[in-house]
Amino acid sequence: ASMPLPEVSHKRVVLLFDCDCFYAQCEMLEHPEWRKKPLAIKQKYLVVTCNYVARKSGVRKLQSLEDAKLRCPDLIIVDGSDLTKYRAVSMRVFNVLKRFGGAAAKHERLGMDEVFVDVTRAAEEDREDEPRLMGHLFQPDPAAVRAARTLRAELNFREAPAADAKAEQSDSGSEDGDWVRDYRETASPDDAKAALADEQLCDCGCQKRLARASKIAAEARMALFKEIGLTVSCGVSTSKMLAKIAAGLNKPNKQTTLLPQHALALVHALPTRVIPGLGFGVASALRELHPPVFTCADLAREGVRPLERLLRATLKSPPAGLAKDLWQRSLACDTDAVKPFSG
DNA sequence: TAGGCTCACACT
DNA sequence: GAGTGTGAG
């Protein structure tokens, strides 16, 4: 190991709110009669998004209109090239979310349909002894846990959650029944038990902070539904990357918590494209390598120096430090801060 | 040296 | 597609 291995503290708590099929939901707000019908939003000749009824028929994002109509002859198609309506709803979403996480929270917009919220401070406040975890908890299977352990050992990478000074201080499921379950109940008994299993406890207090954050997430999602009528998926974890990946695990209209001690078991087998900042170009170049680099574990084993060479060969002018950042993220370590007022 | 501009690239 | 944001130069 030639490069300093990533430092992982679990002190931050980051939420990612991701509006389900955003443009389609905006249209359904104006046309409730479309809610139970297959609906696609087009720009030029492409379906840019579609509701979950349409997805059941095989309609997909960025599919040609032709394909979509073949798969779903009764598809309702709306032109979405005028974005003004969507921008307005997007700002309403952002303004609702700004009320959550307390005065110290930071909110960052990503495109029109995603918002990161750093709720570290609110999650630290110790007003509830045993906060209940809301929504889903990601649980790696034993094989994935073993694979992550092997990868860590290979790279001599020790997770060091020994808290630093700061942390130490302290379906379209839009039917009503679904709502009550997802917002009002805690995680399933199995999830809750797993969260408290001795071997999975981390002594820095991240479980409690994430559980508190999961409650904030549930309250915010409830507010978005009541005040705007939108369903969102949410990821709860300790970095932007992990929150984003977590949000994708249960969709639509669900929230998922990812404990940092489970992150590598989830990330190691995923394609390199899950790493923020690693786009189509770099991912393709990585696959051309011999042996090819497909997964985050492949990239982690590759190391920083080879990645630097590949970036120089692939990109016109690779930003300084990009190789190191991407490599650290391949080990589920993402230090990118939530940047406030990005919208 | 600070700003403004374009470009490539990534993100939705 | 229809944008926005970022870093390099």
PDB file of C-alpha atoms in Angstrom, chain A residues 133-234:
ATOM      1  CA  LEU A 133     -35.168   3.550  13.050  1.00  0.00           C
ATOM      2  CA  MET A 134     -37.781   4.583  10.486  1.00  0.00           C
ATOM      3  CA  GLY A 135     -38.158   2.909   7.126  1.00  0.00           C
ATOM      4  CA  HIS A 136     -35.795   0.295   5.759  1.00  0.00           C
ATOM      5  CA  LEU A 137     -32.345  -0.683   6.964  1.00  0.00           C
ATOM      6  CA  PHE A 138     -29.845  -2.081   4.487  1.00  0.00           C
ATOM      7  CA  GLN A 139     -28.452  -5.418   5.590  1.00  0.00           C
ATOM      8  CA  PRO A 140     -25.636  -7.002   3.637  1.00  0.00           C
ATOM      9  CA  ASP A 141     -25.728 -10.734   3.114  1.00  0.00           C
ATOM     10  CA  PRO A 142     -23.008 -12.795   4.809  1.00  0.00           C
ATOM     11  CA  ALA A 143     -21.144 -13.393   1.542  1.00  0.00           C
ATOM     12  CA  ALA A 144     -20.901  -9.662   0.913  1.00  0.00           C
ATOM     13  CA  VAL A 145     -19.674  -9.062   4.445  1.00  0.00           C
ATOM     14  CA  ARG A 146     -16.946 -11.669   3.905  1.00  0.00           C
ATOM     15  CA  ALA A 147     -15.981 -10.159   0.565  1.00  0.00           C
ATOM     16  CA  ALA A 148     -15.679  -6.705   2.110  1.00  0.00           C
ATOM     17  CA  ARG A 149     -13.582  -8.103   4.948  1.00  0.00           C
ATOM     18  CA  THR A 150     -11.262  -9.753   2.432  1.00  0.00           C
ATOM     19  CA  LEU A 151     -10.915  -6.545   0.427  1.00  0.00           C
ATOM     20  CA  ARG A 152     -10.089  -4.555   3.550  1.00  0.00           C
ATOM     21  CA  ALA A 153      -7.485  -7.119   4.543  1.00  0.00           C
ATOM     22  CA  GLU A 154      -5.938  -7.165   1.069  1.00  0.00           C
ATOM     23  CA  LEU A 155      -5.523  -3.408   1.138  1.00  0.00           C
ATOM     24  CA  ASN A 156      -4.582  -3.361   4.790  1.00  0.00           C
ATOM     25  CA  PHE A 157      -7.507  -0.979   5.229  1.00  0.00           C
ATOM     26  CA  ARG A 158      -8.737  -0.676   8.769  1.00  0.00           C
ATOM     27  CA  GLU A 159     -11.977   1.046   9.388  1.00  0.00           C
ATOM     28  CA  ALA A 160     -11.288   3.500  12.152  1.00  0.00           C
ATOM     29  CA  PRO A 161     -14.604   4.642  13.494  1.00  0.00           C
ATOM     30  CA  ALA A 162     -12.951   5.527  16.780  1.00  0.00           C
ATOM     31  CA  ALA A 163     -14.816   8.776  16.905  1.00  0.00           C
ATOM     32  CA  ASP A 164     -12.973  12.032  16.534  1.00  0.00           C
ATOM     33  CA  ALA A 165     -13.358  14.857  19.037  1.00  0.00           C
ATOM     34  CA  LYS A 166     -16.605  16.201  17.610  1.00  0.00           C
ATOM     35  CA  ALA A 167     -18.413  12.924  17.289  1.00  0.00           C
ATOM     36  CA  GLU A 168     -17.271  11.920  20.774  1.00  0.00           C
ATOM     37  CA  GLN A 169     -19.193  14.789  22.388  1.00  0.00           C
ATOM     38  CA  SER A 170     -22.050  13.500  21.950  1.00  0.00           C
ATOM     39  CA  ASP A 171     -44.344   0.426  -6.274  1.00  0.00           C
ATOM     40  CA  SER A 172     -46.119   3.086  -6.492  1.00  0.00           C
ATOM     41  CA  GLY A 173     -46.705   2.951  -2.876  1.00  0.00           C
ATOM     42  CA  SER A 174     -48.845   6.020  -2.931  1.00  0.00           C
ATOM     43  CA  GLU A 175     -51.852   4.195  -1.529  1.00  0.00           C
ATOM     44  CA  ASP A 176     -52.774   5.376   1.921  1.00  0.00           C
ATOM     45  CA  GLY A 177     -52.127   2.101   3.704  1.00  0.00           C
ATOM     46  CA  ASP A 178     -48.594   2.068   2.418  1.00  0.00           C
ATOM     47  CA  TRP A 179     -48.069   5.533   3.788  1.00  0.00           C
ATOM     48  CA  VAL A 180     -49.088   4.671   7.258  1.00  0.00           C
ATOM     49  CA  ARG A 181     -46.753   1.719   7.336  1.00  0.00           C
ATOM     50  CA  ASP A 182     -43.795   3.558   5.926  1.00  0.00           C
ATOM     51  CA  TYR A 183     -44.120   6.753   7.945  1.00  0.00           C
ATOM     52  CA  ARG A 184     -45.612   5.628  11.212  1.00  0.00           C
ATOM     53  CA  GLU A 185     -43.926   2.338  11.876  1.00  0.00           C
ATOM     54  CA  THR A 186     -40.339   1.719  12.668  1.00  0.00           C
ATOM     55  CA  ALA A 187     -38.216  -0.635  10.658  1.00  0.00           C
ATOM     56  CA  SER A 188     -39.332  -4.273  10.667  1.00  0.00           C
ATOM     57  CA  PRO A 189     -38.550  -6.153  13.888  1.00  0.00           C
ATOM     58  CA  ASP A 190     -35.766  -8.019  12.080  1.00  0.00           C
ATOM     59  CA  ASP A 191     -34.239  -4.759  10.889  1.00  0.00           C
ATOM     60  CA  ALA A 192     -34.404  -3.238  14.328  1.00  0.00           C
ATOM     61  CA  LYS A 193     -32.858  -6.311  15.901  1.00  0.00           C
ATOM     62  CA  ALA A 194     -30.079  -6.348  13.331  1.00  0.00           C
ATOM     63  CA  ALA A 195     -29.362  -2.692  13.956  1.00  0.00           C
ATOM     64  CA  LEU A 196     -28.765  -3.478  17.596  1.00  0.00           C
ATOM     65  CA  ALA A 197     -26.884  -6.742  17.173  1.00  0.00           C
ATOM     66  CA  ASP A 198     -23.752  -6.581  19.263  1.00  0.00           C
ATOM     67  CA  GLU A 199     -21.318  -7.433  16.510  1.00  0.00           C
ATOM     68  CA  GLN A 200     -22.666  -4.603  14.395  1.00  0.00           C
ATOM     69  CA  LEU A 201     -22.540  -1.875  17.001  1.00  0.00           C
ATOM     70  CA  CYS A 202     -20.146   0.945  16.363  1.00  0.00           C
ATOM     71  CA  ASP A 203     -18.989   2.791  19.446  1.00  0.00           C
ATOM     72  CA  CYS A 204     -18.994   6.243  17.859  1.00  0.00           C
ATOM     73  CA  GLY A 205     -22.759   6.547  18.185  1.00  0.00           C
ATOM     74  CA  CYS A 206     -23.520   6.559  14.467  1.00  0.00           C
ATOM     75  CA  GLN A 207     -26.432   4.128  14.835  1.00  0.00           C
ATOM     76  CA  LYS A 208     -28.274   6.494  17.115  1.00  0.00           C
ATOM     77  CA  ARG A 209     -27.508   9.502  14.949  1.00  0.00           C
ATOM     78  CA  LEU A 210     -28.690   7.709  11.829  1.00  0.00           C
ATOM     79  CA  ALA A 211     -31.833   6.524  13.581  1.00  0.00           C
ATOM     80  CA  ARG A 212     -32.619  10.103  14.622  1.00  0.00           C
ATOM     81  CA  ALA A 213     -31.941  11.218  11.063  1.00  0.00           C
ATOM     82  CA  SER A 214     -34.291   8.541   9.735  1.00  0.00           C
ATOM     83  CA  LYS A 215     -37.035  10.159  11.777  1.00  0.00           C
ATOM     84  CA  ILE A 216     -36.253  13.573  10.316  1.00  0.00           C
ATOM     85  CA  ALA A 217     -36.388  11.978   6.870  1.00  0.00           C
ATOM     86  CA  ALA A 218     -39.776  10.397   7.562  1.00  0.00           C
ATOM     87  CA  GLU A 219     -41.182  13.697   8.826  1.00  0.00           C
ATOM     88  CA  ALA A 220     -39.848  15.598   5.824  1.00  0.00           C
ATOM     89  CA  ARG A 221     -41.293  13.041   3.401  1.00  0.00           C
ATOM     90  CA  MET A 222     -44.650  13.287   5.160  1.00  0.00           C
ATOM     91  CA  ALA A 223     -44.546  17.083   4.824  1.00  0.00           C
ATOM     92  CA  LEU A 224     -43.745  16.872   1.110  1.00  0.00           C
ATOM     93  CA  PHE A 225     -46.684  14.540   0.584  1.00  0.00           C
ATOM     94  CA  LYS A 226     -49.164  16.556   2.623  1.00  0.00           C
ATOM     95  CA  GLU A 227     -48.135  19.995   1.390  1.00  0.00           C
ATOM     96  CA  ILE A 228     -47.252  19.307  -2.234  1.00  0.00           C
ATOM     97  CA  GLY A 229     -48.593  15.813  -2.913  1.00  0.00           C
ATOM     98  CA  LEU A 230     -45.254  14.399  -4.021  1.00  0.00           C
ATOM     99  CA  THR A 231     -43.703  11.078  -3.086  1.00  0.00           C
ATOM    100  CA  VAL A 232     -39.945  10.917  -2.616  1.00  0.00           C
ATOM    101  CA  SER A 233     -37.377   8.262  -1.867  1.00  0.00           C
ATOM    102  CA  CYS A 234     -34.700   9.007   0.697  1.00  0.00           C
TER     103      CYS A 234
END
